[in-house]
Coordinates of C-alpha atoms and ligand atoms in Angstrom, one line a residue:
M30 CA -38.5 22.7 3.8
E31 CA -36.9 22.0 7.1
T32 CA -37.6 24.8 9.9
I33 CA -34.4 26.1 10.9
E34 CA -33.8 26.1 14.6
Q35 CA -33.5 29.1 16.4
V36 CA -30.9 29.7 19.4
D37 CA -29.1 32.2 21.3
T38 CA -25.7 30.4 21.0
L39 CA -24.6 27.6 19.0
V40 CA -21.6 25.5 20.2
I41 CA -19.9 23.0 17.7
G42 CA -18.1 19.9 18.9
T43 CA -18.1 18.0 22.1
G44 CA -14.7 17.6 23.1
F45 CA -13.1 19.1 26.1
S46 CA -13.7 22.7 24.5
G47 CA -17.5 22.2 23.3
L48 CA -18.2 20.2 26.6
G49 CA -16.6 23.0 28.6
M50 CA -18.5 25.7 26.8
A51 CA -21.8 24.1 27.3
I52 CA -21.0 23.7 30.9
A53 CA -20.5 27.3 31.5
L54 CA -23.7 28.4 29.4
L55 CA -25.4 26.3 32.1
K56 CA -23.6 27.4 34.9
D57 CA -24.5 30.7 34.0
G58 CA -28.2 30.2 33.9
R59 CA -28.3 30.0 30.2
R60 CA -30.8 27.6 28.4
D61 CA -31.1 28.7 25.1
F62 CA -28.1 27.0 23.3
L63 CA -27.5 23.8 21.1
V64 CA -24.3 22.1 20.5
L65 CA -23.6 20.4 17.5
E66 CA -21.7 17.2 17.2
R67 CA -20.8 15.5 14.0
A68 CA -20.2 11.9 15.7
D69 CA -22.6 9.9 17.8
G70 CA -20.8 10.3 21.2
V71 CA -18.9 13.2 23.4
G72 CA -15.3 13.1 23.8
G73 CA -13.8 14.9 20.4
T74 CA -10.1 13.5 20.1
W75 CA -10.8 11.3 23.1
R76 CA -13.6 9.5 21.2
D77 CA -12.0 9.3 17.9
N78 CA -8.5 8.0 18.7
T79 CA -8.9 4.4 20.0
Y80 CA -5.6 3.0 18.5
P81 CA -4.0 0.7 21.1
G82 CA -1.7 2.6 23.5
C83 CA -3.5 5.9 23.2
A84 CA -2.7 8.1 26.0
C85 CA -2.1 11.6 27.0
D86 CA 1.4 13.0 27.3
I87 CA 0.1 15.1 29.9
R88 CA -0.4 14.4 33.4
A89 CA -4.2 13.6 33.7
H90 CA -4.6 15.6 36.9
L91 CA -3.7 18.7 35.1
Y92 CA -5.4 17.8 31.7
S93 CA -9.0 17.7 32.9
F94 CA -11.4 20.3 33.8
S95 CA -10.5 22.4 37.1
F96 CA -13.8 22.3 38.3
E97 CA -14.3 18.5 37.9
Q98 CA -11.1 16.8 39.1
N99 CA -11.3 13.4 39.2
P100 CA -9.6 11.5 42.3
E101 CA -9.9 8.3 40.3
W102 CA -7.4 8.8 37.6
S103 CA -5.7 5.3 37.5
R104 CA -2.1 6.4 37.1
L105 CA -0.4 9.7 35.8
Y106 CA -0.6 9.1 32.4
P107 CA -3.9 7.3 31.9
T108 CA -5.3 5.6 28.5
Q109 CA -7.8 6.9 26.1
P110 CA -10.5 4.7 27.3
E111 CA -10.2 6.7 30.8
I112 CA -10.1 9.8 29.6
R113 CA -13.3 9.1 27.0
A114 CA -14.9 7.8 30.1
Y115 CA -13.7 10.8 32.2
L116 CA -15.7 13.0 29.4
D117 CA -18.9 11.2 28.7
K118 CA -19.2 11.1 33.0
V119 CA -18.7 15.0 33.0
A120 CA -21.5 15.3 29.9
N121 CA -24.1 13.4 31.9
D122 CA -22.9 15.0 35.4
Y123 CA -23.4 18.4 34.4
G124 CA -26.6 17.7 32.3
V125 CA -25.2 18.5 28.7
R126 CA -26.3 15.6 26.6
P127 CA -30.1 17.0 26.0
Y128 CA -28.4 19.9 24.5
I129 CA -26.4 18.0 22.1
R130 CA -27.5 17.1 18.4
F131 CA -25.6 14.4 17.2
G132 CA -24.7 13.5 13.9
R133 CA -25.1 17.0 12.8
T134 CA -21.7 17.9 10.6
V135 CA -21.1 21.7 10.1
T136 CA -20.2 22.5 6.6
A137 CA -21.0 26.1 6.3
M138 CA -21.9 29.3 8.0
A139 CA -23.1 32.8 7.0
Y140 CA -23.1 35.8 8.9
D141 CA -26.3 38.2 8.4
P142 CA -25.6 42.1 9.2
A143 CA -28.9 42.8 9.1
A144 CA -30.3 40.4 11.7
K145 CA -26.8 40.2 13.4
R146 CA -27.0 36.6 13.2
W147 CA -25.2 33.6 11.9
T148 CA -26.8 30.7 10.0
V149 CA -25.2 27.2 10.1
T150 CA -25.7 24.6 8.0
C151 CA -25.0 21.3 8.3
A152 CA -24.1 18.2 5.8
D153 CA -27.5 16.7 6.3
G154 CA -29.1 20.0 5.0
S155 CA -30.5 21.1 8.4
A156 CA -29.7 24.6 9.8
V157 CA -29.5 26.3 13.0
N158 CA -29.9 30.4 13.5
A159 CA -27.7 31.5 16.2
R160 CA -26.5 35.1 17.8
V161 CA -23.6 33.7 18.8
V162 CA -21.3 30.9 17.7
V163 CA -18.8 29.1 19.6
S164 CA -16.4 26.6 17.6
G165 CA -15.0 23.8 19.7
M166 CA -14.1 21.9 16.5
G167 CA -10.7 21.2 17.7
G168 CA -6.7 21.7 16.5
L169 CA -6.3 18.0 15.5
S170 CA -9.6 16.6 14.5
N171 CA -9.3 15.9 10.8
P172 CA -6.7 13.0 9.9
T173 CA -3.9 13.6 7.2
I174 CA -3.8 10.8 4.7
P175 CA -0.7 11.6 2.6
K176 CA -1.1 11.5 -0.9
I177 CA 1.1 8.6 -2.1
E178 CA 1.4 7.1 -5.7
G179 CA -0.3 3.6 -6.0
A180 CA -2.3 4.1 -2.4
E181 CA -5.3 3.4 -4.3
T182 CA -3.9 0.1 -5.8
F183 CA -3.2 -1.5 -2.4
Q184 CA -5.0 -4.5 -1.9
G185 CA -5.2 -4.9 2.1
A186 CA -6.0 -3.0 5.0
A187 CA -5.4 0.9 5.0
F188 CA -6.1 3.1 7.8
H189 CA -5.2 5.9 9.8
S190 CA -4.4 6.0 13.3
A191 CA -7.2 8.1 14.2
Q192 CA -9.8 5.9 11.9
W193 CA -8.1 2.5 13.9
R194 CA -9.7 -0.6 12.3
H195 CA -10.3 -2.7 15.0
D196 CA -11.8 -5.1 13.0
V197 CA -8.5 -5.9 11.4
D198 CA -6.7 -8.6 13.2
L199 CA -2.9 -7.7 12.9
T200 CA -1.8 -10.9 14.4
G201 CA 1.3 -12.6 12.6
K202 CA 0.8 -9.9 9.6
R203 CA 3.3 -8.0 7.5
V204 CA 2.6 -4.6 8.6
A205 CA 4.0 -1.2 7.3
V206 CA 3.7 2.0 9.8
I207 CA 4.4 5.4 7.8
G208 CA 5.0 8.1 10.3
T209 CA 7.0 8.4 13.8
G210 CA 4.9 11.3 15.3
A211 CA 2.9 11.0 19.0
S212 CA 0.5 8.7 18.1
A213 CA 3.1 6.2 16.1
I214 CA 5.2 6.2 18.9
Q215 CA 2.4 5.2 21.2
F216 CA 0.8 2.3 19.2
V217 CA 4.1 0.5 17.6
P218 CA 5.1 -0.8 21.0
Q219 CA 1.8 -2.2 21.2
I220 CA 1.3 -4.0 17.8
A221 CA 4.9 -5.0 17.4
P222 CA 5.0 -8.1 19.7
K223 CA 1.6 -9.1 18.1
V224 CA 2.5 -8.7 14.0
G225 CA 4.5 -10.9 11.9
Q226 CA 6.8 -8.2 10.4
L227 CA 6.5 -4.2 11.1
H228 CA 8.4 -1.9 8.7
L229 CA 8.4 1.4 10.4
Y230 CA 8.8 4.4 7.6
Q231 CA 10.5 7.2 9.6
R232 CA 10.9 10.7 7.6
T233 CA 12.1 12.6 10.8
P234 CA 13.1 11.0 13.9
P235 CA 11.6 12.5 17.1
W236 CA 13.1 13.8 20.0
I237 CA 11.7 11.2 22.9
A238 CA 12.1 11.3 26.8
P239 CA 11.6 8.9 29.1
K240 CA 7.9 8.7 30.3
L241 CA 8.1 9.3 34.2
D242 CA 4.8 7.3 34.9
R243 CA 3.3 5.3 37.5
P244 CA -0.2 3.8 38.7
M245 CA -1.8 6.4 41.3
K246 CA -1.2 4.6 44.9
D247 CA -4.4 3.8 47.0
W248 CA -4.0 6.5 49.3
E249 CA -3.5 9.3 47.2
R250 CA -6.9 8.4 45.5
K251 CA -8.5 8.2 49.0
L252 CA -6.9 11.5 49.9
F253 CA -7.8 13.3 46.6
A254 CA -11.5 12.0 47.2
A255 CA -11.7 12.9 50.8
F256 CA -9.7 16.0 50.4
K257 CA -10.1 18.2 47.4
P258 CA -7.2 20.6 48.4
A259 CA -4.7 18.0 48.3
Q260 CA -5.4 17.0 44.4
T261 CA -5.5 21.0 43.6
W262 CA -2.3 21.3 45.4
F263 CA -0.9 18.2 43.0
R264 CA -2.2 19.5 39.9
R265 CA -0.8 23.0 40.7
T266 CA 2.6 21.5 40.8
I267 CA 2.1 19.6 37.9
Y268 CA 1.3 22.9 36.1
A269 CA 4.1 24.7 37.6
R270 CA 6.5 22.2 36.5
N271 CA 5.3 22.2 32.8
E272 CA 5.3 25.8 32.6
I273 CA 9.0 26.3 33.2
G274 CA 9.1 24.7 29.9
A275 CA 7.9 27.6 28.3
I276 CA 11.6 29.4 29.3
G277 CA 13.2 27.0 26.9
F278 CA 10.7 26.9 24.3
V279 CA 10.1 30.4 24.1
Q280 CA 12.6 32.3 25.5
Q281 CA 15.8 31.1 25.5
P282 CA 15.9 28.3 22.7
E283 CA 19.8 27.8 23.0
R284 CA 19.1 26.0 26.3
M285 CA 16.9 23.6 24.5
A286 CA 20.4 22.6 22.5
K287 CA 22.0 22.5 25.6
M288 CA 19.4 20.2 27.4
Q289 CA 18.9 17.8 24.3
Q290 CA 22.2 16.2 25.6
M291 CA 20.2 14.4 27.8
L292 CA 18.0 12.8 25.5
V293 CA 21.1 11.8 23.3
Q294 CA 22.3 9.7 26.3
Y295 CA 19.1 8.5 26.8
I296 CA 19.2 7.2 23.1
H297 CA 22.8 5.8 23.7
A298 CA 21.1 4.1 26.8
A299 CA 18.5 2.6 25.1
V300 CA 19.5 1.7 21.7
K301 CA 22.7 -0.7 21.2
D302 CA 23.2 -0.8 17.6
P303 CA 25.1 2.6 16.7
A304 CA 23.6 2.5 13.1
L305 CA 20.1 2.6 14.4
R306 CA 21.2 5.0 17.2
E307 CA 22.2 7.5 14.1
K308 CA 19.0 6.9 12.4
V309 CA 16.8 7.8 15.5
T310 CA 19.3 10.8 16.5
P311 CA 17.4 14.0 15.4
N312 CA 19.2 16.6 13.7
Y313 CA 17.6 19.5 14.7
V314 CA 17.0 21.2 18.0
M315 CA 14.8 19.5 21.0
G316 CA 11.4 21.3 21.1
C317 CA 11.3 22.2 17.4
K318 CA 8.7 19.2 17.0
R319 CA 6.7 18.2 20.0
I320 CA 8.7 16.0 22.4
L321 CA 7.8 12.8 23.0
I322 CA 7.8 10.4 25.7
S323 CA 8.1 6.9 25.9
N324 CA 9.9 4.0 27.6
D325 CA 8.7 1.1 25.1
Y326 CA 9.4 2.9 21.8
Y327 CA 12.9 2.2 21.7
P328 CA 12.9 -1.2 22.8
A329 CA 10.1 -1.9 20.3
I330 CA 12.1 -0.8 17.2
Q331 CA 14.9 -3.3 18.4
R332 CA 12.8 -6.1 18.5
P333 CA 14.1 -8.9 15.5
N334 CA 10.8 -8.5 13.8
V335 CA 10.9 -4.5 13.5
E336 CA 12.6 -2.5 10.6
L337 CA 13.3 0.9 11.0
V338 CA 13.1 2.1 7.4
T339 CA 14.6 5.8 6.7
D340 CA 14.4 6.1 2.7
G341 CA 11.1 7.5 2.5
V342 CA 8.1 5.8 0.8
A343 CA 7.8 6.4 -2.7
R344 CA 4.8 4.3 -3.8
L345 CA 2.3 1.7 -2.7
T346 CA 1.8 -1.6 -5.0
A347 CA -0.9 -3.6 -4.7
D348 CA 0.8 -5.7 -1.7
G349 CA 3.7 -3.8 -0.8
V350 CA 5.5 -0.4 0.0
V351 CA 8.3 0.8 -2.4
S352 CA 10.9 3.0 -0.5
A353 CA 13.0 5.8 -2.3
D354 CA 15.7 3.6 -3.1
G355 CA 13.8 1.0 -5.2
T356 CA 13.0 -1.9 -2.1
E357 CA 9.7 -3.4 -2.1
R358 CA 8.6 -4.5 1.3
K359 CA 5.5 -6.9 0.9
V360 CA 2.9 -6.2 3.3
D361 CA -0.7 -7.1 4.3
V362 CA -1.7 -3.8 6.2
V363 CA -0.7 -0.1 5.8
I364 CA -1.2 2.5 9.0
Y365 CA -0.7 6.0 8.4
G366 CA 0.4 7.6 11.8
T367 CA 0.4 10.7 9.9
G368 CA -0.9 13.6 11.8
F369 CA -3.8 15.7 11.0
T370 CA -4.9 19.1 9.2
A371 CA -3.9 21.3 11.9
M372 CA -2.9 24.7 10.2
D373 CA -6.6 25.6 9.9
P374 CA -9.1 25.5 12.7
M375 CA -12.2 26.0 10.3
A376 CA -11.0 24.0 7.6
R377 CA -13.8 22.1 6.5
V378 CA -16.4 24.7 7.3
D379 CA -17.3 27.7 4.6
V380 CA -17.4 30.7 6.9
T381 CA -18.7 33.8 5.3
G382 CA -18.7 36.9 7.5
V383 CA -19.9 40.7 6.9
D384 CA -19.7 42.0 3.3
G385 CA -19.3 38.4 2.3
A386 CA -16.1 38.1 3.6
K387 CA -14.7 34.5 3.2
L388 CA -12.6 33.4 6.3
S389 CA -10.5 31.0 4.0
E390 CA -9.4 34.0 1.9
R391 CA -8.8 36.3 5.1
W392 CA -6.6 33.5 6.3
K393 CA -5.0 32.3 2.9
H394 CA -1.5 33.4 4.4
G395 CA -2.4 31.0 7.6
P396 CA -5.4 31.8 10.4
E397 CA -4.8 34.5 12.6
A398 CA -7.4 35.7 15.2
Y399 CA -7.4 38.4 18.4
L400 CA -6.1 36.4 21.3
G401 CA -7.1 33.4 19.1
L402 CA -10.6 33.8 19.9
T403 CA -12.2 36.5 17.7
V404 CA -11.3 37.5 13.9
A405 CA -12.5 41.4 12.4
G406 CA -15.1 40.8 9.9
F407 CA -16.9 37.7 11.8
P408 CA -18.6 39.3 14.7
N409 CA -19.9 36.9 17.4
L410 CA -17.7 34.1 16.4
F411 CA -15.6 32.8 19.0
L412 CA -13.0 30.0 18.1
L413 CA -12.1 27.8 20.7
M414 CA -8.3 26.3 20.3
G415 CA -8.3 29.3 17.9
P416 CA -4.7 30.4 15.8
N417 CA -1.5 30.4 17.9
T418 CA -3.2 29.2 21.1
G419 CA -1.8 25.5 21.0
L420 CA 1.2 24.3 23.4
G421 CA 4.0 22.4 23.2
H422 CA 4.7 22.4 27.1
N423 CA 1.7 22.5 29.0
S424 CA -2.4 21.2 29.1
M425 CA -4.2 22.5 26.6
V426 CA -7.3 22.2 28.9
Y427 CA -6.0 25.3 30.9
M428 CA -6.0 27.1 27.7
I429 CA -9.5 26.3 26.6
E430 CA -10.8 27.2 30.3
S431 CA -9.4 30.6 29.5
Q432 CA -10.9 31.0 26.4
I433 CA -14.1 29.8 27.8
A434 CA -14.0 32.1 30.3
Y435 CA -13.5 35.1 27.8
V436 CA -16.5 33.9 25.8
M437 CA -18.6 34.1 28.9
D438 CA -17.6 37.7 29.5
A439 CA -18.1 38.7 26.1
L440 CA -21.7 37.4 26.4
R441 CA -22.0 39.3 29.9
L442 CA -20.6 42.3 28.1
M443 CA -23.4 41.9 25.4
N444 CA -26.0 41.8 27.9
R445 CA -24.9 44.5 30.1
K446 CA -24.5 47.2 27.1
R447 CA -27.6 45.7 25.6
V448 CA -25.6 44.8 22.0
P449 CA -26.6 42.5 19.7
A450 CA -23.1 41.5 18.5
L451 CA -19.0 42.4 19.0
E452 CA -16.6 42.6 16.2
V453 CA -13.3 42.7 17.1
K454 CA -11.2 46.0 15.5
A455 CA -9.1 45.3 12.3
A456 CA -6.4 47.5 13.6
V457 CA -6.5 45.4 17.2
Q458 CA -6.4 42.2 15.9
D459 CA -3.3 43.3 13.6
A460 CA -1.3 44.7 16.5
F461 CA -2.0 41.8 18.6
N462 CA -0.7 39.6 15.7
A463 CA 2.4 41.7 14.8
E464 CA 3.4 41.6 18.6
L465 CA 2.6 37.5 18.8
Q466 CA 4.5 37.2 15.1
A467 CA 7.9 38.8 16.5
K468 CA 8.0 37.0 19.4
V469 CA 7.1 33.7 17.9
A470 CA 9.7 34.1 15.2
K471 CA 12.4 33.7 18.4
T472 CA 11.1 30.4 19.6
V473 CA 12.5 26.9 19.0
W474 CA 9.4 26.1 17.0
N475 CA 10.6 28.7 14.2
T476 CA 14.5 28.8 14.8
G477 CA 14.9 24.8 15.7
G478 CA 16.0 23.7 12.2
C479 CA 13.0 21.5 11.4
K480 CA 9.9 21.3 9.1
S481 CA 6.9 20.9 11.5
W482 CA 2.9 21.3 11.1
Y483 CA 3.6 24.3 13.5
L484 CA 4.8 26.2 10.5
N485 CA 3.0 26.5 7.4
E486 CA 4.7 26.4 3.7
E487 CA 5.1 30.2 4.1
G488 CA 7.2 29.6 7.6
R489 CA 4.3 31.1 9.7
N490 CA 3.7 29.9 12.8
A491 CA 0.2 30.0 13.4
T492 CA -0.4 27.2 15.8
L493 CA 1.5 27.9 19.1
W494 CA 1.4 30.4 22.0
P495 CA 4.6 31.9 22.2
G496 CA 4.2 32.6 26.1
F497 CA 3.3 31.5 29.4
T498 CA -0.2 30.2 29.9
F499 CA -0.5 32.1 32.9
D500 CA -0.3 35.3 30.8
Y501 CA -2.6 33.8 28.3
R502 CA -4.9 33.6 31.1
R503 CA -4.4 37.1 32.2
R504 CA -4.8 38.4 28.7
T505 CA -8.3 36.7 28.4
K506 CA -9.7 37.3 32.0
K507 CA -11.8 40.5 30.8
V508 CA -12.9 41.4 27.3
D509 CA -11.6 45.0 26.6
P510 CA -14.8 46.7 25.3
A511 CA -12.4 49.2 23.2
A512 CA -11.0 46.5 21.4
Y513 CA -14.4 45.6 20.0
R514 CA -17.1 47.2 17.6
L515 CA -20.2 47.3 19.5
A516 CA -23.2 46.9 17.2
E517 CA -26.3 49.2 17.7
Ligands
NAP602 P1 2.2 14.1 14.0 O1 2.9 14.4 15.1 O2 2.3 15.3 13.0 O3 3.4 13.0 13.5 C1 3.1 12.4 12.0 C2 4.2 11.6 11.7 O4 4.1 11.4 10.3 C3 5.6 12.2 11.4 O5 6.4 11.3 11.9 C4 5.6 12.6 10.1 O6 7.2 12.8 9.7 C5 5.2 11.7 9.4 N1 4.7 11.9 8.0 C6 3.9 12.7 7.5 N2 3.4 12.8 6.3 C7 4.3 11.8 5.9 C8 4.7 11.4 4.6 N3 4.2 11.9 3.4 N4 5.7 10.3 4.4 C9 6.2 9.9 5.5 N5 5.9 10.4 6.6 C10 4.9 11.1 6.9 O7 1.0 13.1 14.1 P2 0.6 12.3 15.5 O8 1.6 11.5 16.0 O9 -0.7 11.9 14.7 O10 0.4 13.5 16.3 C11 -0.1 14.5 16.2 C12 -0.4 15.6 17.3 O11 -1.4 15.3 18.2 C13 0.6 15.7 18.6 O12 1.7 16.5 17.9 C14 0.1 16.0 19.7 O13 -0.3 17.5 19.5 C15 -0.9 15.2 19.5 N6 -1.1 14.0 20.1 C16 -1.0 13.7 21.4 C17 -0.9 12.6 21.9 C18 -0.8 12.9 23.6 O14 -0.3 11.8 24.3 N7 -1.4 14.0 24.2 C19 -1.0 11.4 21.3 C20 -0.9 11.2 20.2 C21 -0.9 12.8 19.4 P3 7.9 14.3 9.5 O15 8.2 14.3 11.1 O16 9.0 14.2 8.8 O17 6.7 15.2 9.3

């Protein structure tokens, strides 16, 4: 039998979360850790999503590590290759790579209460035994392809936007795109000029705002490189402007309904045909689903070779897509822009805690944790980007850095008090979630009249943080020992 590697801390994933965690451990002088990564490179979502036009919709000067600001960003909203290169460079510069084991997909983890350690098993049969596990598996890392009747009979190429088939030449082809979310609105304008015909299947129109993007000026880059405080100031102004958004999303959703008039005007200015205008105008309050930003989406869908289909996809045939009204459109390629399994941060891992408790069973009504980070019954397990810590208005990297600081504080607390394990008290977790759910119930995500992946089938919002991100940072600054049971 293969020997089981023993480490103090095991980190899963090498996206912003996993890399940031590994760097924090190194900075704290810790070397007894490993990072497991299922793929063969670092970068998480920024490694996987290579579709044309893939970019971040938060400005990069903010959407990057606070301790590794990059003066070289080419524009306000750089595209995926630049963000991936940034993460690759960070992994190299901070010496993280020797700690990473690539090609290791975690499938199960079980806690041994006697040893107070986790055994983490991978798909290849290998295992790691660790005192502490930090999951950085990401909120949006597992693509969803909806079950569509006849999909297996389709003879052409069919792929998800997060698994883009660069070997499939779309030039002159008849292409169906299913979905009009954040990914689709980025790749549709890129492929539309190239394909012969594009049928875009929209189930729900998104609210779209203009993208205020521009290349960075030479003098700005030089200034940021030579004088770091200038970039820090730039970063803070982006943060502050985004953060104001929380007021509308969380505290005064009625403001969103008023502000959306600006986006109605944008549709009027950008879309000429009244029938098309009606099709792309959402019937729910702005912000209920993620507000998207684009300058080229509305022009793209008005191209003569693009058709917006709103009848819904009924089934696929060997060479076409049949919509709900029975019309079959012949296509060579189907591209799914249908999003990710977002509701469960540990969806693909069988997690067993104390007394054989299964995390999936605990979470059958939706995931929940204390501060999105720790779960009663699962000691020494920390979730980065865990339940209710996603955002609709600001940079996830800010949240991730708050969480990493919390994990580091927990590790130091365990050292200081000489305790092998920490477990959040169930009553503390329950009280936290009762307060959180009361708050989230009033937000635009829950009241805006849309169906989104923010809410599960029971209408429970287990994805988003209903508040200011600085408040989350304040609450995660220090571990409150009274919230935890400290193992002897
Ligand atoms: P998404 O926002 O969840 O969009 C999925 C799209 O597919 C929606 O239009 C959805 O329609 C449609 N869809 C799903 N199942 C369908 C079905 N069975 N039939 C027809 N249509 C179906 O997914 P995404 O665009 O991949 O983006 C996911 C998230 O990733 C975003 O919300 C964002 O947080 C992140 N993202 C960020 C960026 C960025 O710039 N930072 C870029 C891309 C993605 P409904 O609306 O009706 O459900």
